[in-house]
mmCIF file of N, CA, C and O in Angstrom:
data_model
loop_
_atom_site.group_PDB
_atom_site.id
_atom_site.type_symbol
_atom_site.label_atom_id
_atom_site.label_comp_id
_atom_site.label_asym_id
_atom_site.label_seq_id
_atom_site.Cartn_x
_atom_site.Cartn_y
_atom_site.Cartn_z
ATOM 1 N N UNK C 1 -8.688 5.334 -21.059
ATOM 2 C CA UNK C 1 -8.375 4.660 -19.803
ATOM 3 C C UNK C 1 -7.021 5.168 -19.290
ATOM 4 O O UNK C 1 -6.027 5.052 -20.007
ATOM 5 N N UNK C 2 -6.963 5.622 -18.302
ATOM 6 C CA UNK C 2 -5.610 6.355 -17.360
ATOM 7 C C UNK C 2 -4.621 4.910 -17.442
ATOM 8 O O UNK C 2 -4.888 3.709 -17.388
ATOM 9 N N UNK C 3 -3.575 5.558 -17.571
ATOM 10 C CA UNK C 3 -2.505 4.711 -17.387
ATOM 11 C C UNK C 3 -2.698 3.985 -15.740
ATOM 12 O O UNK C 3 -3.694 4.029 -15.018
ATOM 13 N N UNK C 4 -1.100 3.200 -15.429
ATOM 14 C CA UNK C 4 -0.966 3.193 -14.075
ATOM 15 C C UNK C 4 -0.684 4.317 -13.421
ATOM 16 O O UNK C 4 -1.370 4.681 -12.466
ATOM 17 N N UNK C 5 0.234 4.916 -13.808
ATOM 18 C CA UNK C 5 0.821 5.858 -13.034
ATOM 19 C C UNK C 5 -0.221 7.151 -12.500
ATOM 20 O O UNK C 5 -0.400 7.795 -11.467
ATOM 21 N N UNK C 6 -0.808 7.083 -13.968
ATOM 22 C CA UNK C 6 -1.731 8.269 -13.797
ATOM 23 C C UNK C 6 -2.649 7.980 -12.745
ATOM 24 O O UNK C 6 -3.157 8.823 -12.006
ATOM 25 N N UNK C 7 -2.891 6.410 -12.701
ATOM 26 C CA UNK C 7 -4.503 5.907 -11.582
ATOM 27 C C UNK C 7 -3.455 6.175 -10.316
ATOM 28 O O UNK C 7 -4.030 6.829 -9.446
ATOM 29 N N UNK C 8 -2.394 5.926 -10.048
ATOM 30 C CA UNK C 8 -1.452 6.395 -8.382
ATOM 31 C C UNK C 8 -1.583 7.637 -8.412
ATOM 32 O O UNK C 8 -1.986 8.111 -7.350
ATOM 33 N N UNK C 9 -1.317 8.653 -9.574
ATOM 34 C CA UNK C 9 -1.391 9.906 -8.633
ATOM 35 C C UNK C 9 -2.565 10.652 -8.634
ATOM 36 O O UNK C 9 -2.789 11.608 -7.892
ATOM 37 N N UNK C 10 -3.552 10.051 -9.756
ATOM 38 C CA UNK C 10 -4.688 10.545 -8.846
ATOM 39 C C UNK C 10 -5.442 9.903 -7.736
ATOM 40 O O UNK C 10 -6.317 10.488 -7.097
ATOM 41 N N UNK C 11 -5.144 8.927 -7.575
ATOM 42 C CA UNK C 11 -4.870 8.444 -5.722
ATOM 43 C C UNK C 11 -4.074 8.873 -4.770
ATOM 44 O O UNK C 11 -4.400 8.551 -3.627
ATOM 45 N N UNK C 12 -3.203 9.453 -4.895
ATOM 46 C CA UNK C 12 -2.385 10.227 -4.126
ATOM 47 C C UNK C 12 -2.971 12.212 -3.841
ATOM 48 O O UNK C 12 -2.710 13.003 -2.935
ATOM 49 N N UNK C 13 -3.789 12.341 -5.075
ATOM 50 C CA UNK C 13 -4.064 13.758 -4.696
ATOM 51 C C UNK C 13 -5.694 13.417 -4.372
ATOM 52 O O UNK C 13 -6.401 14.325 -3.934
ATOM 53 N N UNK C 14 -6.091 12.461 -4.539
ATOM 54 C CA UNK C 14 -7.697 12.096 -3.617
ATOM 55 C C UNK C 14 -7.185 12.038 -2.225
ATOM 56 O O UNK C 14 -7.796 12.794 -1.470
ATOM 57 N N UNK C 15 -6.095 11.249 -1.598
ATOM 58 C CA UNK C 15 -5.589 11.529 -0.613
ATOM 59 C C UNK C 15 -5.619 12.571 -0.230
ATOM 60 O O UNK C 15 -6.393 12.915 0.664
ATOM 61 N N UNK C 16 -4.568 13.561 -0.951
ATOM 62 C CA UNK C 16 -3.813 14.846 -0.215
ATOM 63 C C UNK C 16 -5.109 15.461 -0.329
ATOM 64 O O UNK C 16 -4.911 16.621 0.032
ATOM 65 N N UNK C 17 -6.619 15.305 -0.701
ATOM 66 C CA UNK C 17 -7.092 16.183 -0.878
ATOM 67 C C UNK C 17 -7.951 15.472 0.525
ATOM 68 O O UNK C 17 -9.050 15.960 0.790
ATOM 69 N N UNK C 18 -7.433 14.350 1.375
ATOM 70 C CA UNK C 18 -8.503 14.174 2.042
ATOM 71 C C UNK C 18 -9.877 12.811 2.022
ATOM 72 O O UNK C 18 -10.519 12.206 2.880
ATOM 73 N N UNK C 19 -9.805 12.826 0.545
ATOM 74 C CA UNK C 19 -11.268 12.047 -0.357
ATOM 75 C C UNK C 19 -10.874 10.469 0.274
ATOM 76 O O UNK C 19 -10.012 9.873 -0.373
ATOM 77 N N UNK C 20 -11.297 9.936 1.176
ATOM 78 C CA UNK C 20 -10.255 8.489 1.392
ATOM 79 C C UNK C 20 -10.767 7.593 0.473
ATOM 80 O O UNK C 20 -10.259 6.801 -0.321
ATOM 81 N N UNK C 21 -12.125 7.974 0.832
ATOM 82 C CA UNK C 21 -12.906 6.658 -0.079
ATOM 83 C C UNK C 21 -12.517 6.709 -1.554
ATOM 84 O O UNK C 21 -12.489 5.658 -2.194
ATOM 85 N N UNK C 22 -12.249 7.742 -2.062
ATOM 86 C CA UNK C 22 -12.369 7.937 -3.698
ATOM 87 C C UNK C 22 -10.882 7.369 -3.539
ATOM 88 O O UNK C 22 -10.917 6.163 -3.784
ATOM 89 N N UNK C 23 -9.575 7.797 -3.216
ATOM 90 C CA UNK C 23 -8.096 7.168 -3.158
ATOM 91 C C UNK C 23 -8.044 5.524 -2.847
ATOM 92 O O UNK C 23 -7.228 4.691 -3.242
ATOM 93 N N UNK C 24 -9.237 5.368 -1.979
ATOM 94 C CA UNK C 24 -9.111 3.882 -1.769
ATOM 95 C C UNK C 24 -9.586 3.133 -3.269
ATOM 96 O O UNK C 24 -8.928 2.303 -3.897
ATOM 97 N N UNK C 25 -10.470 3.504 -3.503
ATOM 98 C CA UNK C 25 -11.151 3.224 -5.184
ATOM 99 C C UNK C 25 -9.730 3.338 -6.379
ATOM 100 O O UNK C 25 -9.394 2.733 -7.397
ATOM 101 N N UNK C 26 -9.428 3.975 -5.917
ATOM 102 C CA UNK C 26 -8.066 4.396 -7.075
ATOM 103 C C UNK C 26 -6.761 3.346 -6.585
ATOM 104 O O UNK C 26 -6.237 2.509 -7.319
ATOM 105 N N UNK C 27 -6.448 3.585 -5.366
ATOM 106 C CA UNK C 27 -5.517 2.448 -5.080
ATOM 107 C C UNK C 27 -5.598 1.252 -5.295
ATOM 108 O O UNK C 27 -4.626 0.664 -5.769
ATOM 109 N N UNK C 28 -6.673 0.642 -5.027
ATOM 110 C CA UNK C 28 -7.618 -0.990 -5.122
ATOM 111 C C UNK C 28 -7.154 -1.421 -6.772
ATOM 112 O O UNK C 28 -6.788 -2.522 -7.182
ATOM 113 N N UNK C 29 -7.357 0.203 -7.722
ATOM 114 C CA UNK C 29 -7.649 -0.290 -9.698
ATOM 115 C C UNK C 29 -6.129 -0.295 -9.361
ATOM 116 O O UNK C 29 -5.672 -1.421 -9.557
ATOM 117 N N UNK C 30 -5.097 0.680 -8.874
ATOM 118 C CA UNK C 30 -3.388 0.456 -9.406
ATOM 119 C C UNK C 30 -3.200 -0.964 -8.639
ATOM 120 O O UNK C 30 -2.747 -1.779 -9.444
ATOM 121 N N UNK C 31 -3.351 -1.402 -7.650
ATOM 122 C CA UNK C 31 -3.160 -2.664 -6.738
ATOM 123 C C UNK C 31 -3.349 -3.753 -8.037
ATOM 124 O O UNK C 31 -2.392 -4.411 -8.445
ATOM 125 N N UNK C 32 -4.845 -3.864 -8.689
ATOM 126 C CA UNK C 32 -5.197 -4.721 -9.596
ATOM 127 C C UNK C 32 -4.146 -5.144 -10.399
ATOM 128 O O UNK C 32 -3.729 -6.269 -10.673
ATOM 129 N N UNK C 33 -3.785 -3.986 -10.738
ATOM 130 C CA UNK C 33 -3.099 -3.524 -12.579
ATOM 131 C C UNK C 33 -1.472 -4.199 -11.446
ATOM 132 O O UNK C 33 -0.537 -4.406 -12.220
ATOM 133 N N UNK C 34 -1.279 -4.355 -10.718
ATOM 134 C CA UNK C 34 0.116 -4.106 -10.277
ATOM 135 C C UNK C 34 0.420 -4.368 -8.909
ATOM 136 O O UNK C 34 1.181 -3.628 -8.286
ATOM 137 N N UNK C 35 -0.128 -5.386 -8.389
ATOM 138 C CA UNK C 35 -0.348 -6.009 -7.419
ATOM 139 C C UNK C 35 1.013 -6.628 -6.404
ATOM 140 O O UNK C 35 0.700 -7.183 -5.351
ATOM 141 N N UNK C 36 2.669 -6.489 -6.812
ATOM 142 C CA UNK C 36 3.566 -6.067 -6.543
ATOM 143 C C UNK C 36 4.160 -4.964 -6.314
ATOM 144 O O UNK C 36 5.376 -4.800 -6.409
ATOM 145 N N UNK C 37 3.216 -3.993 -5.946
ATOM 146 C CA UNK C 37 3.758 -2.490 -5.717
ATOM 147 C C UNK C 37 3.276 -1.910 -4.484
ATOM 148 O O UNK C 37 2.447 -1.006 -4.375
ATOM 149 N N UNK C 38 3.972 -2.617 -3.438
ATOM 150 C CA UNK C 38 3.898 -2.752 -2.016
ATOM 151 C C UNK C 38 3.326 -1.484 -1.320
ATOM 152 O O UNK C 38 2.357 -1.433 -0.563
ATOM 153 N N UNK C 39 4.578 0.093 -1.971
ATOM 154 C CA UNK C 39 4.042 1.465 -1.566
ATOM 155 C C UNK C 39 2.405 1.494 -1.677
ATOM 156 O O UNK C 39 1.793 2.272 -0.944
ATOM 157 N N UNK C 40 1.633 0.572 -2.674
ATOM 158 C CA UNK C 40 0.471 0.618 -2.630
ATOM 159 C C UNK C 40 -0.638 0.520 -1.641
ATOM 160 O O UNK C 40 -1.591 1.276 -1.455
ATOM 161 N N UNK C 41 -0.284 -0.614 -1.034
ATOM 162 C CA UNK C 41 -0.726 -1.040 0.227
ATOM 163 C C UNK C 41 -0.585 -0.529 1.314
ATOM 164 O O UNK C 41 -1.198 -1.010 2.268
ATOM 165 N N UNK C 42 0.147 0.440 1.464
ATOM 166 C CA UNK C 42 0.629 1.023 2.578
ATOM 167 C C UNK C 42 -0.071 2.445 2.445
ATOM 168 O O UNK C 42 -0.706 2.911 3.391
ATOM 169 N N UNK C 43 0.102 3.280 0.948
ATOM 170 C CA UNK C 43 -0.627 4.570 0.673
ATOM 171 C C UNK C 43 -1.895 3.760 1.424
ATOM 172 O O UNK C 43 -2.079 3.845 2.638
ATOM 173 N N UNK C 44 -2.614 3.086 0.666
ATOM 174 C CA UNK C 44 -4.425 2.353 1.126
ATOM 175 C C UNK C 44 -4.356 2.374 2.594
ATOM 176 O O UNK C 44 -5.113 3.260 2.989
ATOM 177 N N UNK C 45 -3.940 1.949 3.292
ATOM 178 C CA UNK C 45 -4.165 1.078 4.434
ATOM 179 C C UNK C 45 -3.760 2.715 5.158
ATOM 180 O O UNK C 45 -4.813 3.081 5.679
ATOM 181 N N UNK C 46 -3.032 3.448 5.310
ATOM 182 C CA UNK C 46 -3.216 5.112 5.650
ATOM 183 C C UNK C 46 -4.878 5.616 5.275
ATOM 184 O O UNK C 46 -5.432 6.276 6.155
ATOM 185 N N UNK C 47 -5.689 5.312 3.968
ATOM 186 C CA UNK C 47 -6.564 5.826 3.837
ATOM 187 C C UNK C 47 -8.410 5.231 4.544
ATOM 188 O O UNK C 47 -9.459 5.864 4.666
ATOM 189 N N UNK C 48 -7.965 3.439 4.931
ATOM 190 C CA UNK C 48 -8.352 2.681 5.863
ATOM 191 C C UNK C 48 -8.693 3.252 7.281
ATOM 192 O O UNK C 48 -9.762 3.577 7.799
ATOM 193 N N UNK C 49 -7.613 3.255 7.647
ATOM 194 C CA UNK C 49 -6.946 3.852 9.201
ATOM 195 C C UNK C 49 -7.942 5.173 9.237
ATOM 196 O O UNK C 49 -8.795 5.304 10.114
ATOM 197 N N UNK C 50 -7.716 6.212 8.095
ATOM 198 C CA UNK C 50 -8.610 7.493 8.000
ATOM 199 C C UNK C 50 -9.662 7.040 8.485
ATOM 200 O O UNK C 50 -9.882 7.432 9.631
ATOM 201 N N UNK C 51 -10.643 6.138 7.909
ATOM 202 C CA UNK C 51 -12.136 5.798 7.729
ATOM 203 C C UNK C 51 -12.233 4.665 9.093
ATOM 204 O O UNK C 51 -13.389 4.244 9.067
ATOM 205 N N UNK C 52 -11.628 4.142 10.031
ATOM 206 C CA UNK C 52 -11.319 3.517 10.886
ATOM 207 C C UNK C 52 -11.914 1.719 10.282
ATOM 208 O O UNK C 52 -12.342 0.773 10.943
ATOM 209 N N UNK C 53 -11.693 1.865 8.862
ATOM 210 C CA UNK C 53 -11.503 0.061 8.961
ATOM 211 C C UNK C 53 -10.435 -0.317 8.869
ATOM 212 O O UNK C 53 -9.841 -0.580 7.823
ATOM 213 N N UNK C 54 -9.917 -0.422 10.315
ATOM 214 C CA UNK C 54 -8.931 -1.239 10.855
ATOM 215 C C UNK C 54 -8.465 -2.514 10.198
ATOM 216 O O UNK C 54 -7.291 -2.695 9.877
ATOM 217 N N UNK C 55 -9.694 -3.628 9.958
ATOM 218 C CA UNK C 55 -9.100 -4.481 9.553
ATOM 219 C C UNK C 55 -8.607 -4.635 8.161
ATOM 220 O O UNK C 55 -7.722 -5.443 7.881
ATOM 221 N N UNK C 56 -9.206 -3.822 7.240
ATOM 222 C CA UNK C 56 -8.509 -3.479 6.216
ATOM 223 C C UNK C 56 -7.531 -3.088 6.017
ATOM 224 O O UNK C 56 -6.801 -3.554 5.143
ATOM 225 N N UNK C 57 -7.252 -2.206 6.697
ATOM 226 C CA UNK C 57 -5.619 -1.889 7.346
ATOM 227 C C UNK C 57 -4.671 -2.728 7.398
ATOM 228 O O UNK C 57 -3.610 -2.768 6.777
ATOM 229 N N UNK C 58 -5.167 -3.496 8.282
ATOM 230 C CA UNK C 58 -4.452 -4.714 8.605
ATOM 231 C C UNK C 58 -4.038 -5.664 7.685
ATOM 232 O O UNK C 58 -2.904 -6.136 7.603
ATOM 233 N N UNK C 59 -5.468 -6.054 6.661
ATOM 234 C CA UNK C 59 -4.958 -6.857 6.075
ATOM 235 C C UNK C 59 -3.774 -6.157 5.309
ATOM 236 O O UNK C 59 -2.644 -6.586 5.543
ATOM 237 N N UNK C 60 -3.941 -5.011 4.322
ATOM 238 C CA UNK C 60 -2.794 -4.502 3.636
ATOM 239 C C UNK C 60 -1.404 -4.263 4.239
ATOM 240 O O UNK C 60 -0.488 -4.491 3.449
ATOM 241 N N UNK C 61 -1.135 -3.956 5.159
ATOM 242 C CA UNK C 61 0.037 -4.498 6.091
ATOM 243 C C UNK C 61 0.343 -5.676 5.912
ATOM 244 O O UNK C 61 1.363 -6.054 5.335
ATOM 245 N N UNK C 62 -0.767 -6.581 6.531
ATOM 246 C CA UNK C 62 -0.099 -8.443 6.326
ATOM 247 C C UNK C 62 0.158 -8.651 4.343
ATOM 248 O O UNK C 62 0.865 -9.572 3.935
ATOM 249 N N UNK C 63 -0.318 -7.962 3.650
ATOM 250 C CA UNK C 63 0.137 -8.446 2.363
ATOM 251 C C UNK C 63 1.209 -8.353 2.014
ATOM 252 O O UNK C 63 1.712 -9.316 1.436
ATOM 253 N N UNK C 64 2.104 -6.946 2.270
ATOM 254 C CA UNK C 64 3.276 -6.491 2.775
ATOM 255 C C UNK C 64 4.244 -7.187 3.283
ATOM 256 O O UNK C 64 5.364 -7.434 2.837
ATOM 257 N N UNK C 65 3.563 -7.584 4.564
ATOM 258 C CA UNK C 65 4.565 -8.627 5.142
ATOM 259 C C UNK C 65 4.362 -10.233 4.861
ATOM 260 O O UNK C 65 5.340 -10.933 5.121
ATOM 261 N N UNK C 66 3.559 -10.678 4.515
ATOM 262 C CA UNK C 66 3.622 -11.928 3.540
ATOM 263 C C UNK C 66 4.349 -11.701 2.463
ATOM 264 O O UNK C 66 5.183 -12.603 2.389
ATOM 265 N N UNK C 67 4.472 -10.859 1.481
ATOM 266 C CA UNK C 67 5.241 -10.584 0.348
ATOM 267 C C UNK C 67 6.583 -10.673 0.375
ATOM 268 O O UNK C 67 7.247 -11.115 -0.563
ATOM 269 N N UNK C 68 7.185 -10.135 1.766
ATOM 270 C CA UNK C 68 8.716 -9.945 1.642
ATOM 271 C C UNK C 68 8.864 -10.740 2.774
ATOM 272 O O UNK C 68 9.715 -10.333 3.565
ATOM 273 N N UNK C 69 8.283 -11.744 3.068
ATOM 274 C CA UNK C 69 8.644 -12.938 4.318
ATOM 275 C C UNK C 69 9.055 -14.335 2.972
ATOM 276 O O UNK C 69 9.662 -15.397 3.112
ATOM 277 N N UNK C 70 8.439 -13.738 1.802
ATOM 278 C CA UNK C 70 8.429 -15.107 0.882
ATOM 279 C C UNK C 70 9.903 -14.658 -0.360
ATOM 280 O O UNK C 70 10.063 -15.184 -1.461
ATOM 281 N N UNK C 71 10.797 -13.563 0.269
ATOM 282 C CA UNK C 71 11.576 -13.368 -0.612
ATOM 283 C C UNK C 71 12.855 -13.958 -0.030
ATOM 284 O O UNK C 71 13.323 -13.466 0.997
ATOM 285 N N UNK C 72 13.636 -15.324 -0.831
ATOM 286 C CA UNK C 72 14.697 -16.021 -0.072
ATOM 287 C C UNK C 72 16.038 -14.651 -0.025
ATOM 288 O O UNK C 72 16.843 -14.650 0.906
ATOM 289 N N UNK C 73 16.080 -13.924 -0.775
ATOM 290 C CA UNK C 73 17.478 -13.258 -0.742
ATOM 291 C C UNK C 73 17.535 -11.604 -0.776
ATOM 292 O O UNK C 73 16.919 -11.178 -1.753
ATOM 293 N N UNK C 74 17.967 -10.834 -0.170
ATOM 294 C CA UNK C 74 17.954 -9.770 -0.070
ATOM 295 C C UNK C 74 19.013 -8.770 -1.213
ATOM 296 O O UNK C 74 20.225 -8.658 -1.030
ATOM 297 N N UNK C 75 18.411 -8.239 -2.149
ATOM 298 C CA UNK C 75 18.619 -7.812 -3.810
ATOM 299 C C UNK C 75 18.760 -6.441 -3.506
ATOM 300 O O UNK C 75 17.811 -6.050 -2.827
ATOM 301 N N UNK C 76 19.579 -5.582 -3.752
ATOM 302 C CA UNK C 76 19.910 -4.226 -3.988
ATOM 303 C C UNK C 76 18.337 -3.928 -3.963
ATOM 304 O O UNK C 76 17.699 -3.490 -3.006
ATOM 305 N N UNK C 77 17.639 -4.418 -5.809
ATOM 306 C CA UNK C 77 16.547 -3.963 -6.156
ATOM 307 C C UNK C 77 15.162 -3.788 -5.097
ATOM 308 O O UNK C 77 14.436 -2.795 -5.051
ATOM 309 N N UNK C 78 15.012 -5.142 -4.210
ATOM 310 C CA UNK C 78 14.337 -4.983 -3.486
ATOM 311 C C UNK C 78 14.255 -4.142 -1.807
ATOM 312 O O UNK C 78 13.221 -3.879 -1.193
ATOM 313 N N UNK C 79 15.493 -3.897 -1.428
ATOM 314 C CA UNK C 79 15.437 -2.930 -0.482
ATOM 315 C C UNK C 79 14.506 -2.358 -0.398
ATOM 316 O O UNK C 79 13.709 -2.770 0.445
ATOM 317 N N UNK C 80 14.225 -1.463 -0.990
ATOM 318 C CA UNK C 80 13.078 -0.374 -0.595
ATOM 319 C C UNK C 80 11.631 -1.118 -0.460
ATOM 320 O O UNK C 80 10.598 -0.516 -0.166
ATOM 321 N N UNK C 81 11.708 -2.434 -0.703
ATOM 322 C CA UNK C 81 10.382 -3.546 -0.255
ATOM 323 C C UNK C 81 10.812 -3.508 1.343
ATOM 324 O O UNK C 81 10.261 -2.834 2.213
ATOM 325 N N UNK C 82 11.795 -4.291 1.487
ATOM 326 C CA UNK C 82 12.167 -4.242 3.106
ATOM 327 C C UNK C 82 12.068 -2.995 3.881
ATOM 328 O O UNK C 82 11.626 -3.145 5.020
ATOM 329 N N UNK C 83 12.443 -1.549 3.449
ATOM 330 C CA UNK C 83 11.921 -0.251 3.991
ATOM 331 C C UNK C 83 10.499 -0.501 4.307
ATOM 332 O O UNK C 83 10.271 -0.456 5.516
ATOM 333 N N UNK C 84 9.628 -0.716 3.664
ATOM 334 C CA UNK C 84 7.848 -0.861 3.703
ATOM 335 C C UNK C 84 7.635 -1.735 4.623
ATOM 336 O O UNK C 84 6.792 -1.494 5.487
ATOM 337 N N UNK C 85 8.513 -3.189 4.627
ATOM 338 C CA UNK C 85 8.034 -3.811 5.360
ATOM 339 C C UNK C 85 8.444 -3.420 7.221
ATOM 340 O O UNK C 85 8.051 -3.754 8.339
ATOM 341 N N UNK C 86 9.293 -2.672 6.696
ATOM 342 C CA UNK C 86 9.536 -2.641 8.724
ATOM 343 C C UNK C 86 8.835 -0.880 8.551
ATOM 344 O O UNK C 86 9.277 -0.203 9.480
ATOM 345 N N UNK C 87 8.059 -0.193 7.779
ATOM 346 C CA UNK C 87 6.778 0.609 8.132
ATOM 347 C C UNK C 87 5.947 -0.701 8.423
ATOM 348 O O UNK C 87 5.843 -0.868 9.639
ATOM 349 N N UNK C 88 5.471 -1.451 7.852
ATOM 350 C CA UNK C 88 4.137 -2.103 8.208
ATOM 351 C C UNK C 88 4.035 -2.597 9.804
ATOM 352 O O UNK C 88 3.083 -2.620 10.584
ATOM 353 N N UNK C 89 5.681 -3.048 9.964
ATOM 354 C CA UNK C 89 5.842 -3.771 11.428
ATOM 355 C C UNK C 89 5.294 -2.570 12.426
ATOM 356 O O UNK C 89 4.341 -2.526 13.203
ATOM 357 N N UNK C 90 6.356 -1.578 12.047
ATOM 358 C CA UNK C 90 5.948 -0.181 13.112
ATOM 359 C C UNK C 90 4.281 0.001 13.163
ATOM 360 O O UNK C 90 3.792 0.178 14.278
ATOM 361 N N UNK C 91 3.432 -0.034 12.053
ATOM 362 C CA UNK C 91 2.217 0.321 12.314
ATOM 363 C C UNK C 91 1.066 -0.053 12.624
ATOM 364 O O UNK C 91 -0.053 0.461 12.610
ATOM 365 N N UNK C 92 1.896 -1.936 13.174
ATOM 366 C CA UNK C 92 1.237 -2.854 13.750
ATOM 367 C C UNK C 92 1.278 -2.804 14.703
ATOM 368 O O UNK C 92 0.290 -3.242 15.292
ATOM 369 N N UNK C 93 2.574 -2.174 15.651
ATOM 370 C CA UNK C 93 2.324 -1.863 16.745
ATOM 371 C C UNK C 93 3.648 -2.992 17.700
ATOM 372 O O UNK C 93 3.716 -2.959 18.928
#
């Protein structure tokens, strides 16, 4: 059984290779395993957008931004959550 890391980057080169559906399959198992790893939702919801289900899209955006709407204090560590979340804003439009 592939690690995590290993199930992201071979979701990331199903991507780069194009494959959306197979990266979406791969993103969905790291999401499972690790369901705080926001870049996740955002890689997916790019591979959504590919295949035009929009609302899937969408939802992974709103998980994003539900996630870091429920964080009271802004942490060195989490910054780069807040980076994602103002991508998600931008790609809502």
């Amino acid at each position: 059984m592939p690690t995590l890391e290993e199930t992201i980057v071979a979701a990331q080169k199903e991507f780069s290779g194009r494959q959306w559906k197979k990266a979406i399959k791969k993103y969905s198992t790291a999401i499972d395993s690790s369901p705080f790893r926001l870049n996740l939702y955002m890689e997916r919801h790019f591979c959504f957008t590919k295949l035009n289900k929009h609302r899937k899209a969408l939802e992974d955006l709103q998980t994003i931004i539900d996630y870091t709407s429920s964080l009271r204090q802004l942490r060195e560590e989490s910054e780069p959550l807040f980076e994602i979340r103002a991508d998600a804003f931008y790609y809502l439009g």
